Amino acid sequence: MPELAFITKASIDAVRSADGGADARLALIADVCRLNALVAVKQAGSGHLGSSFSALDIVVHLLYAELDVADAGFDSSDRDVFFSSKGHDVPGHYAALYGLGVVPAERLARLRRLAGLDGHPDVGVPGIEANSGSLGMGISKGRGIAWGKRQAGRGGVVVVMTGDGELQEGQNWEALQGAAHDRLGGLWIVVDRNALQSDKTTEEIVALGDLEAKLRAFGWEVETCDGHDHVLLREVFGGFRVGGDAPKALIANTIKGRGVSFMEHPAALVEGGGLYRWHAGAPDDESFERAREELAARIADGFAVLGLGEPAYEPLAPPVDPTRLEGEPESGAGARRPSVTDEYVVEAYGEELVRLGAEHEHLVVLDADLASDCRVRGFELAYPERFLECGIAEQDMVSAAAGLARHGFLPVVNSFASFLASRANEQIYNQASEGTKAVYALHYAGLIPAGPGKSHQSIRDISLLGALPDMTIVQPGNAEETRALLRWAVDEADGNVAIRLAIGPSPRRTELDGHVTPGRGSVLRDGADAVLVSYGPVMLHEALTAAELLERRGLALAVVNMPWLNRVEPGFAEGRVFVLEDHAPVGGLGDALRRAGVDAEIFGVEGWPACGTPAEALRAHGLDGASLADRIASALAR
Amino acid sequence: MPELAFITKASIDAVRSADGGADARLALIADVCRLNALVAVKQAGSGHLGSSFSALDIVVHLLYAELDVADAGFDSSDRDVFFSSKGHDVPGHYAALYGLGVVPAERLARLRRLAGLDGHPDVGVPGIEANSGSLGMGISKGRGIAWGKRQAGRGGVVVVMTGDGELQEGQNWEALQGAAHDRLGGLWIVVDRNALQSDKTTEEIVALGDLEAKLRAFGWEVETCDGHDHVLLREVFGGFRVGGDAPKALIANTIKGRGVSFMEHPAALVEGGGLYRWHAGAPDDESFERAREELAARIADGFAVLGLGEPAYEPLAPPVDPTRLEGEPESGAGARRPSVTDEYVVEAYGEELVRLGAEHEHLVVLDADLASDCRVRGFELAYPERFLECGIAEQDMVSAAAGLARHGFLPVVNSFASFLASRANEQIYNQASEGTKAVYALHYAGLIPAGPGKSHQSIRDISLLGALPDMTIVQPGNAEETRALLRWAVDEADGNVAIRLAIGPSPRRTELDGHVTPGRGSVLRDGADAVLVSYGPVMLHEALTAAELLERRGLALAVVNMPWLNRVEPGFAEGRVFVLEDHAPVGGLGDALRRAGVDAEIFGVEGWPACGTPAEALRAHGLDGASLADRIASALAR
């Protein structure tokens, strides 16, 4: 790991108060924020650099020049309000807030860590005005705020940054029409038009087309400019200030990865063979050093031009091993450390989907711009004519699947669980009500990984789909079971099936042979004192860890894998039964077991899912193996 | 009740095969369908005439002339596909299918009745291609079907009718962009541009603005014409047939209520003092006779012009008393007949909201074009500056509320439960995650009224919101409790509150004094043999009826009202406990009671909610008082 250091707030202050052109100073500050965001993401091990970099000139221009929050303060009800709807660009936003003294260095160093900075914007962080990361909600929120300001006679404009791919979400167009109807001239949006989605161009995924014409047709005043040119940004925003009562949109043409030559679109896309590498994730050490050196050199030049000398750096404490809890000694803590294998259940899913595609000509795969994460790129390459890319538009995807199912196709519908089960819920109900069959792949289900935060952690999806007639919800515990359950869903299930899938590496290889029987679980470990029922690789590992720890205490805990989450035929109604949910305690497997007559005690994700490393988040909820061992021992002692 | 009769299919056949201009004959058939739809709605006691009438020229033109389904049959995989996305116009669609011999007269006479015709389109009815009624999904479905046809090399165009107000739903714009991107030239939409929403103009609710420009900007080929002119419709569709690979949109300018002078917009709107009366509901006897006579006279003229003599009528059997089950004798069936009072809990809600508005300047009310049904018109009139009309855009409404809540307002958010809890679910989660407070009024919760069908009956909303942190879900049983719970939600609750509200008249006045204590229910009737716990006026009535019937059998059933649906402190853990859900058996009060340690047996809405009269639907699910009495007696005997 390279040594990490932020450029200090004092150095940023020096730039702000230096003589010289305001716009050149803003550009320099944006580069400083790029470097600090790069360092924060490297320390965190993940985060979105590409869109942080494309957005940063705009963010800095707004927070450091155009808007009044730096002076008025975030508590002023008359303040200007700025937030990012896409939220992926939050490392850059945090870096800008650090430069303003709103976020301290110690917290910037704890990006995606417990009690640090959430992986997507959260109002618990100073200076963050709205929770985002679930795409497409920001303009609506801004509309509400602008309407409220006008209603209450308060000052301040409301500025919402959106992505360009994000505009595929239909909610944006609801908000755009509503804001125009209500003549909310104090609402501005800035489209960070960096032309790329997660790894392909917007025009390739679902074309935005003539965005200016669209926004104008929706009743907005529209300007377009280079989003890295502070002179032009100043002009546009100045015009907005004196504009009429139509809401205002700036299409800011930007470059994804801006500021680091090898991350910049379009060169980076060409280099990646058509896929953009720098959307998410931390760069490896070598790429990090190259990027840092490039930024540092340009920043040093900028400081020199302003006659400021060298920028000052403050080193970060070395990152705590993210697999270990802070303050915990390395020795003796093994039980709390999730081991990690190279097995990803989602890879088994992607591979089996290709096999099933060969067997079933009516099988079609639908994607909402998460093809790489959901491992359906393999299917896309194998059967491009049966792959329907829907863009970031989950509702449209599900209803399109419904149409396909009515006409004899078997749609396999992919997105993250938190988006698919929730945003497209009514569409799934409608599809199900037609009596057709679809397979819903709920990726990234459960608490872990916990770095991206609440918007991405799905702890309600079982409850969201559980009351649907003719819907079976399953979650496989390892690769073999993933293949078997997907095959069961495609070949044997009569009605809809939702398959929850963990997105991260499996923490251990669980011995499940891939034979599945609807409603029936399998015993992973025997034990006479109590039974712990769970599902999915993350929680099965914690359950087994708990059993191993309890064994040392003389307690024999049986562990049962129950991949059928809403239709259970328990064979263990006798004795003490505990359920470990990778879900809220409400509406999960535990409730299903109780309906089946098992008096189960539930350990689930209580409250809001914690952001942090896996170890931190599991511990925060008392769901790591060690905590579970303690909780079960206490319960058995009562 | 006037005598009711349909014009026969034979008469329609005579028009189809008569000499004379094809377009005049289509116009005449559309009028016959208007008359038959009018009769079906009158028989049903409810249904949407205004948009049936505006759409009928288009529907008849498509089904009788432009498309091939009448010949190819609805089983042909190469058939043209037509369906209505809004679905409210289904009485007209059914009448058109009757004329084609697809729906028999006996079934047309059973609109909104069990085993008849669903109140919104359902694929269980012959000729219906898609379930709709939940707005905004149709273009997506059509997109899926058109993509599938092309993929499989099948013939046939896909035509989706949409409302104009319906276009406020964001999903439409997702589908429009996707269809253009995929160059689905075989997909056509027809916008029934009748300029009215449920009771006001689209331009007043949320303006559509320049719809042509919007659709063109989204990449569609667009035509506009008079939607009642069959010559023009023929021209436009003929052009679409030979058009390119862009999807095609026809903006059909129509008149809501077309064909019955006093129902026609804009005259009817003026007569209604700015509110349109004929969107939903059956006309009274006098209005029905006026409408029928006007249509019948014009139809008779049309037949005469074609030299066909008088149209033939077939009388309908007199409608079965909708409060009684068919075949059930009037005497002795009292227990099964819901009595009906003039108490509407939703009226109490609307009145109390106005009072609370006077007390709280920060209280704002948001609506998604259901202001009359949700009884928030009173608030709108009293405090127009604190009323935010969002149009049919539930996601935007919730996120706008989130923005308002972040800035010190208390938003009270209104829509039907089936739309609000489901379509805006992720937005509610996001709002809740910001730690602010909102009140969600879930109108039309539960099984009854059952006439509109699955799209409107909300039997999953408790499960959809139950796993949210900081969300209390309640349902009041009478007017006093409604006022008390709303007041508690506004004045005392710390976090979000969802209030389920029955939309129909309360079947009995329940003795609840309006004192509420979080988590605690109240005993409505004592009884030593078992306890039946329920909530809401509909099911409390059935519970009390069951208790009355069981008393005659010597069984003493206590009835407990439990308005707190996800946070319960039961005082009745002893003895046999039954729960009567106005909800699916999964995720409702019963699950909450079990989590609280009560071993409750659940009676809920199993499977898909039945469409029919209240008595029919309750009986179909075994949830009417008499069925419950039997089920409880059987359970106690075991």
Coordinates of N, CA and C in Angstrom, one line a residue, chain A residues 198-367:
Chain A
S198 N -22.1 2.9 -16.4 CA -21.2 2.1 -15.5 C -20.0 1.7 -16.3
D199 N -20.2 1.2 -17.5 CA -19.0 0.8 -18.2 C -19.1 1.0 -19.7
K200 N -20.2 1.5 -20.2 CA -20.4 1.8 -21.6 C -21.0 3.2 -21.8
T201 N -21.1 3.6 -23.0 CA -21.6 4.9 -23.3 C -23.1 4.9 -23.1
T202 N -23.6 6.1 -22.7 CA -25.1 6.2 -22.7 C -25.7 5.9 -24.0
E203 N -25.0 6.3 -25.1 CA -25.6 6.2 -26.4 C -25.7 4.7 -26.8
E204 N -24.8 3.9 -26.2 CA -24.8 2.4 -26.4 C -25.9 1.7 -25.6
I205 N -26.0 2.2 -24.3 CA -26.9 1.5 -23.4 C -28.3 1.8 -23.8
V206 N -28.7 3.1 -23.5 CA -30.0 3.6 -24.1 C -29.8 5.0 -24.4
A207 N -29.8 5.4 -25.6 CA -29.4 6.7 -26.1 C -30.3 7.8 -25.4
L208 N -29.6 8.8 -25.0 CA -30.3 10.0 -24.5 C -30.8 10.9 -25.6
G209 N -30.2 10.7 -26.8 CA -30.6 11.5 -27.9 C -30.4 13.0 -27.7
D210 N -31.3 13.8 -28.2 CA -31.2 15.2 -28.2 C -31.7 15.7 -26.8
L211 N -30.8 15.7 -25.8 CA -31.2 16.0 -24.5 C -31.7 17.5 -24.3
E212 N -31.0 18.4 -25.0 CA -31.5 19.8 -25.0 C -33.0 19.8 -25.4
A213 N -33.3 19.2 -26.6 CA -34.7 19.2 -27.1 C -35.6 18.6 -26.1
K214 N -35.2 17.5 -25.4 CA -36.1 16.9 -24.4 C -36.4 17.8 -23.3
L215 N -35.3 18.4 -22.7 CA -35.5 19.3 -21.6 C -36.4 20.5 -22.0
R216 N -36.1 21.1 -23.1 CA -36.9 22.2 -23.6 C -38.4 21.8 -23.8
A217 N -38.6 20.6 -24.4 CA -40.0 20.2 -24.6 C -40.7 20.0 -23.2
F218 N -39.9 19.7 -22.2 CA -40.5 19.6 -20.8 C -40.6 20.9 -20.1
G219 N -40.3 22.0 -20.8 CA -40.6 23.3 -20.2 C -39.5 24.0 -19.5
W220 N -38.3 23.5 -19.7 CA -37.1 24.0 -18.9 C -36.3 25.0 -19.8
E221 N -35.7 25.9 -19.1 CA -34.7 26.8 -19.8 C -33.4 26.0 -19.8
V222 N -32.8 25.9 -21.0 CA -31.6 25.0 -21.1 C -30.4 25.7 -21.6
E223 N -29.3 25.4 -21.0 CA -28.0 25.9 -21.5 C -27.0 24.7 -21.6
T224 N -26.1 24.8 -22.5 CA -25.1 23.7 -22.6 C -23.7 24.4 -22.6
C225 N -22.8 23.8 -21.8 CA -21.4 24.4 -21.9 C -20.4 23.3 -21.5
D226 N -19.1 23.6 -21.6 CA -18.1 22.7 -21.2 C -18.1 22.8 -19.6
G227 N -18.3 21.6 -19.0 CA -18.4 21.6 -17.6 C -17.1 21.6 -16.8
H228 N -16.0 21.8 -17.6 CA -14.7 22.0 -16.9 C -14.2 23.4 -17.1
D229 N -15.0 24.3 -17.7 CA -14.6 25.6 -18.0 C -15.3 26.6 -17.0
H230 N -14.5 27.1 -16.1 CA -15.1 27.9 -15.0 C -15.6 29.2 -15.5
V231 N -15.0 29.7 -16.6 CA -15.5 31.0 -17.2 C -16.9 30.8 -17.7
L232 N -17.1 29.7 -18.4 CA -18.4 29.4 -19.0 C -19.4 29.1 -17.9
L233 N -19.0 28.3 -16.9 CA -19.9 28.0 -15.8 C -20.4 29.2 -15.1
R234 N -19.5 30.2 -14.9 CA -19.8 31.4 -14.3 C -20.9 32.2 -15.1
E235 N -20.7 32.2 -16.4 CA -21.6 32.8 -17.3 C -23.0 32.2 -17.2
V236 N -23.0 30.9 -17.3 CA -24.3 30.2 -17.3 C -25.1 30.4 -16.0
F237 N -24.4 30.2 -14.9 CA -25.1 30.4 -13.6 C -25.5 31.9 -13.4
G238 N -24.6 32.8 -13.9 CA -25.0 34.2 -13.8 C -26.3 34.4 -14.6
G239 N -26.5 33.8 -15.7 CA -27.7 33.9 -16.5 C -28.9 33.3 -15.8
F240 N -28.6 32.2 -15.2 CA -29.7 31.5 -14.4 C -30.2 32.5 -13.3
R241 N -29.3 33.2 -12.7 CA -29.7 34.1 -11.5 C -30.7 35.1 -12.0
V242 N -30.5 35.6 -13.2 CA -31.4 36.7 -13.6 C -32.5 36.2 -14.6
G243 N -32.6 34.8 -14.6 CA -33.6 34.2 -15.6 C -35.0 34.4 -15.0
G244 N -35.9 33.8 -15.8 CA -37.3 33.9 -15.5 C -37.8 32.8 -14.5
D245 N -39.1 32.5 -14.6 CA -39.6 31.6 -13.6 C -39.7 30.1 -14.1
A246 N -39.0 29.9 -15.3 CA -38.9 28.5 -15.7 C -37.7 27.9 -14.9
P247 N -37.8 26.6 -14.5 CA -36.6 26.0 -14.0 C -35.5 25.8 -15.0
K248 N -34.3 25.7 -14.5 CA -33.2 25.9 -15.4 C -32.3 24.6 -15.4
A249 N -31.8 24.3 -16.6 CA -31.0 23.1 -16.7 C -29.7 23.5 -17.4
L250 N -28.6 23.0 -16.9 CA -27.3 23.1 -17.6 C -26.9 21.7 -18.0
I251 N -26.7 21.5 -19.3 CA -26.1 20.3 -19.7 C -24.6 20.6 -19.8
A252 N -23.9 20.1 -18.8 CA -22.4 20.3 -18.7 C -21.7 19.2 -19.3
N253 N -21.1 19.5 -20.5 CA -20.3 18.4 -21.2 C -19.0 18.2 -20.4
T254 N -18.8 17.0 -19.9 CA -17.7 16.7 -19.1 C -17.0 15.5 -19.6
I255 N -15.9 15.2 -19.0 CA -15.1 14.1 -19.4 C -15.0 13.1 -18.2
K256 N -15.5 11.9 -18.3 CA -15.4 11.0 -17.2 C -13.9 10.7 -17.0
G257 N -13.5 10.7 -15.7 CA -12.1 10.5 -15.3 C -11.3 11.8 -15.5
R258 N -11.9 12.9 -15.7 CA -11.2 14.2 -16.0 C -10.1 14.5 -15.0
G259 N -8.9 14.8 -15.5 CA -7.8 15.2 -14.6 C -6.7 14.2 -14.5
V260 N -7.0 12.9 -14.9 CA -6.0 11.9 -14.9 C -6.0 11.3 -16.3
S261 N -4.9 11.5 -17.0 CA -5.0 11.2 -18.5 C -5.5 9.8 -18.8
F262 N -5.0 8.8 -18.1 CA -5.4 7.5 -18.5 C -6.7 7.0 -18.0
M263 N -7.4 7.9 -17.2 CA -8.8 7.6 -16.8 C -9.8 8.4 -17.6
E264 N -9.3 9.2 -18.5 CA -10.2 10.1 -19.2 C -10.9 9.4 -20.4
H265 N -12.2 9.6 -20.5 CA -13.0 9.2 -21.6 C -12.8 10.2 -22.8
P266 N -12.6 9.8 -24.0 CA -12.8 8.5 -24.5 C -11.6 7.6 -24.6
A267 N -10.4 8.2 -24.3 CA -9.2 7.4 -24.5 C -9.3 6.1 -23.6
A268 N -9.8 6.3 -22.4 CA -9.8 5.1 -21.4 C -10.7 4.1 -21.9
L269 N -11.8 4.5 -22.6 CA -12.7 3.5 -23.1 C -12.1 2.6 -24.2
V270 N -11.3 3.3 -25.1 CA -10.6 2.7 -26.2 C -9.6 1.7 -25.6
E271 N -8.9 2.2 -24.6 CA -7.9 1.3 -23.9 C -8.5 0.1 -23.3
G272 N -9.7 0.3 -22.8 CA -10.4 -0.8 -22.1 C -11.2 -1.8 -23.1
G273 N -10.9 -1.6 -24.4 CA -11.6 -2.4 -25.3 C -13.1 -2.2 -25.3
G274 N -13.6 -1.0 -25.1 CA -15.0 -0.7 -25.1 C -15.7 -0.7 -23.7
L275 N -14.9 -1.1 -22.7 CA -15.4 -1.0 -21.4 C -14.6 0.0 -20.5
Y276 N -15.3 0.8 -19.8 CA -14.6 1.8 -19.0 C -14.2 1.2 -17.6
R277 N -13.0 1.3 -17.3 CA -12.5 0.6 -16.1 C -12.6 1.4 -14.8
W278 N -12.8 2.7 -14.9 CA -12.6 3.5 -13.7 C -13.9 4.1 -13.1
H279 N -15.0 3.4 -13.4 CA -16.3 3.8 -12.9 C -16.3 3.6 -11.4
A280 N -16.0 2.4 -11.0 CA -16.1 2.1 -9.5 C -14.8 1.3 -9.1
G281 N -14.5 1.3 -7.9 CA -13.4 0.6 -7.4 C -12.2 1.4 -7.2
A282 N -11.3 1.0 -6.3 CA -10.0 1.8 -6.1 C -9.0 1.3 -7.1
P283 N -8.1 2.2 -7.6 CA -7.1 1.7 -8.5 C -6.0 0.9 -7.8
D284 N -5.4 0.0 -8.5 CA -4.3 -0.7 -7.9 C -3.1 0.2 -7.6
D285 N -2.2 -0.3 -6.9 CA -1.1 0.6 -6.4 C -0.4 1.4 -7.5
E286 N -0.1 0.7 -8.6 CA 0.6 1.3 -9.7 C -0.2 2.4 -10.3
S287 N -1.5 2.1 -10.6 CA -2.4 3.1 -11.2 C -2.6 4.3 -10.3
F288 N -2.7 4.0 -9.0 CA -2.9 5.0 -8.0 C -1.7 6.0 -8.1
E289 N -0.5 5.4 -8.1 CA 0.7 6.3 -8.1 C 0.8 7.1 -9.3
R290 N 0.5 6.5 -10.5 CA 0.5 7.3 -11.7 C -0.5 8.4 -11.7
A291 N -1.7 8.1 -11.2 CA -2.7 9.2 -11.1 C -2.3 10.2 -10.1
R292 N -1.8 9.8 -9.0 CA -1.4 10.8 -8.0 C -0.3 11.7 -8.5
E293 N 0.7 11.1 -9.1 CA 1.8 11.9 -9.6 C 1.4 12.9 -10.6
E294 N 0.5 12.5 -11.5 CA 0.0 13.4 -12.6 C -0.7 14.6 -11.9
L295 N -1.6 14.3 -11.0 CA -2.4 15.3 -10.3 C -1.4 16.2 -9.5
A296 N -0.5 15.6 -8.8 CA 0.3 16.3 -7.9 C 1.2 17.3 -8.7
A297 N 1.7 16.8 -9.8 CA 2.5 17.7 -10.6 C 1.8 18.9 -11.1
R298 N 0.6 18.7 -11.6 CA -0.2 19.8 -12.1 C -0.6 20.8 -11.0
I299 N -0.9 20.2 -9.8 CA -1.2 21.0 -8.7 C 0.0 21.9 -8.3
A300 N 1.2 21.2 -8.2 CA 2.4 22.0 -7.9 C 2.6 23.1 -8.8
D301 N 2.4 22.9 -10.1 CA 2.5 23.9 -11.1 C 1.6 25.1 -10.8
G302 N 0.3 24.7 -10.5 CA -0.7 25.7 -10.2 C -0.3 26.5 -9.0
F303 N 0.2 25.9 -7.9 CA 0.6 26.6 -6.7 C 1.7 27.6 -7.1
A304 N 2.6 27.1 -7.9 CA 3.8 27.9 -8.3 C 3.3 29.2 -9.1
V305 N 2.4 29.0 -10.0 CA 1.9 30.1 -10.8 C 1.3 31.2 -9.8
L306 N 0.6 30.7 -8.8 CA 0.0 31.6 -7.8 C 1.0 32.2 -6.8
G307 N 2.2 31.7 -6.9 CA 3.3 32.2 -6.0 C 3.1 31.6 -4.6
L308 N 2.5 30.4 -4.5 CA 2.2 29.9 -3.2 C 3.2 28.9 -2.6
G309 N 4.2 28.5 -3.4 CA 5.1 27.5 -3.0 C 4.5 26.1 -3.1
E310 N 5.0 25.1 -2.4 CA 4.5 23.8 -2.5 C 3.2 23.6 -1.7
P311 N 2.3 22.8 -2.2 CA 1.1 22.5 -1.3 C 1.6 21.6 -0.2
A312 N 0.9 21.7 0.9 CA 1.3 20.9 2.1 C 0.4 19.6 2.1
Y313 N 1.1 18.6 2.5 CA 0.4 17.3 2.6 C 0.3 16.9 4.1
E314 N -0.9 16.2 4.5 CA -1.0 15.6 5.8 C -1.2 14.1 5.6
P315 N -0.2 13.3 6.1 CA -0.3 11.9 5.9 C -1.5 11.3 6.7
L316 N -2.1 10.3 6.1 CA -3.2 9.5 6.8 C -2.6 8.4 7.6
A317 N -3.2 8.1 8.7 CA -2.8 6.9 9.4 C -3.0 5.7 8.4
P318 N -2.1 4.7 8.5 CA -2.3 3.6 7.6 C -3.7 3.0 7.9
P319 N -4.3 2.5 6.8 CA -5.6 2.0 7.0 C -5.6 0.8 7.8
V320 N -6.7 0.7 8.7 CA -6.9 -0.5 9.5 C -7.3 -1.6 8.5
D321 N -6.7 -2.8 8.8 CA -7.1 -4.0 8.0 C -8.6 -4.1 8.0
P322 N -9.2 -3.9 6.8 CA -10.6 -3.9 6.7 C -11.3 -5.2 7.1
T323 N -10.5 -6.3 7.2 CA -11.2 -7.5 7.7 C -11.2 -7.6 9.2
R324 N -10.6 -6.6 9.8 CA -10.5 -6.7 11.3 C -11.1 -5.5 11.9
L325 N -11.7 -5.6 13.0 CA -12.3 -4.4 13.7 C -11.3 -3.6 14.2
E326 N -11.5 -2.3 14.2 CA -10.5 -1.3 14.7 C -10.3 -1.6 16.2
G327 N -9.1 -1.5 16.6 CA -8.7 -1.7 18.0 C -8.6 -3.2 18.4
E328 N -8.9 -4.0 17.5 CA -9.0 -5.4 17.8 C -7.6 -6.0 17.5
P329 N -7.0 -6.7 18.5 CA -5.6 -7.3 18.2 C -5.7 -8.4 17.1
E330 N -4.6 -8.5 16.3 CA -4.7 -9.4 15.2 C -4.8 -10.8 15.7
S331 N -4.1 -11.1 16.8 CA -4.2 -12.5 17.3 C -5.5 -12.7 18.1
G332 N -6.0 -13.8 18.0 CA -7.2 -14.2 18.8 C -8.5 -13.6 18.3
A333 N -8.4 -12.9 17.2 CA -9.6 -12.3 16.7 C -10.1 -13.0 15.4
G334 N -9.4 -14.1 15.2 CA -9.7 -14.9 13.9 C -11.2 -15.2 13.7
A335 N -11.8 -15.4 14.8 CA -13.2 -15.8 14.7 C -14.1 -14.7 14.1
R336 N -13.6 -13.5 14.3 CA -14.4 -12.3 13.8 C -14.1 -11.9 12.4
R337 N -13.0 -12.5 11.9 CA -12.5 -12.1 10.6 C -13.1 -13.0 9.5
P338 N -13.9 -12.4 8.7 CA -14.4 -13.2 7.6 C -13.3 -13.7 6.7
S339 N -13.2 -15.0 6.5 CA -12.2 -15.5 5.5 C -12.9 -15.2 4.1
V340 N -12.1 -15.1 3.1 CA -12.6 -14.8 1.8 C -12.1 -15.8 0.8
T341 N -12.9 -16.4 0.0 CA -12.5 -17.3 -1.0 C -12.6 -16.6 -2.4
D342 N -12.2 -17.3 -3.4 CA -12.4 -16.8 -4.7 C -13.7 -17.2 -5.4
E343 N -14.6 -17.7 -4.5 CA -15.9 -18.1 -5.0 C -16.9 -17.0 -5.0
Y344 N -17.5 -16.7 -6.1 CA -18.6 -15.7 -6.1 C -19.9 -16.5 -6.6
V345 N -20.9 -16.5 -5.8 CA -22.1 -17.2 -6.3 C -22.6 -16.5 -7.5
V346 N -22.4 -15.2 -7.7 CA -22.9 -14.6 -8.9 C -22.2 -15.0 -10.1
E347 N -21.0 -15.5 -10.0 CA -20.3 -16.0 -11.2 C -20.9 -17.3 -11.6
A348 N -21.2 -18.1 -10.6 CA -21.9 -19.4 -10.9 C -23.2 -19.1 -11.6
Y349 N -23.9 -18.1 -11.1 CA -25.2 -17.7 -11.7 C -25.0 -17.3 -13.2
G350 N -24.0 -16.5 -13.5 CA -23.7 -16.0 -14.8 C -23.4 -17.2 -15.8
E351 N -22.6 -18.1 -15.3 CA -22.2 -19.3 -16.1 C -23.4 -20.2 -16.4
E352 N -24.2 -20.4 -15.3 CA -25.3 -21.3 -15.5 C -26.3 -20.7 -16.4
L353 N -26.4 -19.4 -16.4 CA -27.4 -18.7 -17.3 C -27.0 -18.9 -18.7
V354 N -25.7 -18.9 -19.0 CA -25.3 -19.2 -20.4 C -25.7 -20.6 -20.8
R355 N -25.4 -21.5 -19.9 CA -25.8 -22.9 -20.2 C -27.3 -23.1 -20.4
L356 N -28.1 -22.4 -19.6 CA -29.5 -22.5 -19.7 C -30.0 -21.9 -21.0
G357 N -29.3 -20.8 -21.4 CA -29.6 -20.1 -22.6 C -29.4 -21.1 -23.8
A358 N -28.4 -21.9 -23.7 CA -28.2 -22.9 -24.8 C -29.4 -23.9 -24.9
E359 N -29.9 -24.2 -23.8 CA -31.0 -25.2 -23.7 C -32.4 -24.7 -24.0
H360 N -32.6 -23.4 -23.8 CA -33.9 -22.8 -23.9 C -33.9 -21.6 -24.8
E361 N -34.4 -21.8 -26.0 CA -34.5 -20.7 -27.0 C -35.4 -19.5 -26.5
H362 N -36.3 -19.8 -25.6 CA -37.2 -18.8 -25.2 C -36.7 -18.0 -24.0
L363 N -35.5 -18.3 -23.5 CA -35.0 -17.6 -22.4 C -34.3 -16.3 -22.8
V364 N -34.8 -15.2 -22.3 CA -34.2 -13.9 -22.6 C -33.7 -13.3 -21.3
V365 N -32.7 -12.5 -21.4 CA -32.1 -11.8 -20.2 C -32.3 -10.3 -20.3
L366 N -32.8 -9.7 -19.3 CA -32.9 -8.3 -19.2 C -32.0 -7.7 -18.2
D367 N -31.5 -6.5 -18.6 CA -30.5 -5.9 -17.7 C -30.8 -4.4 -17.6

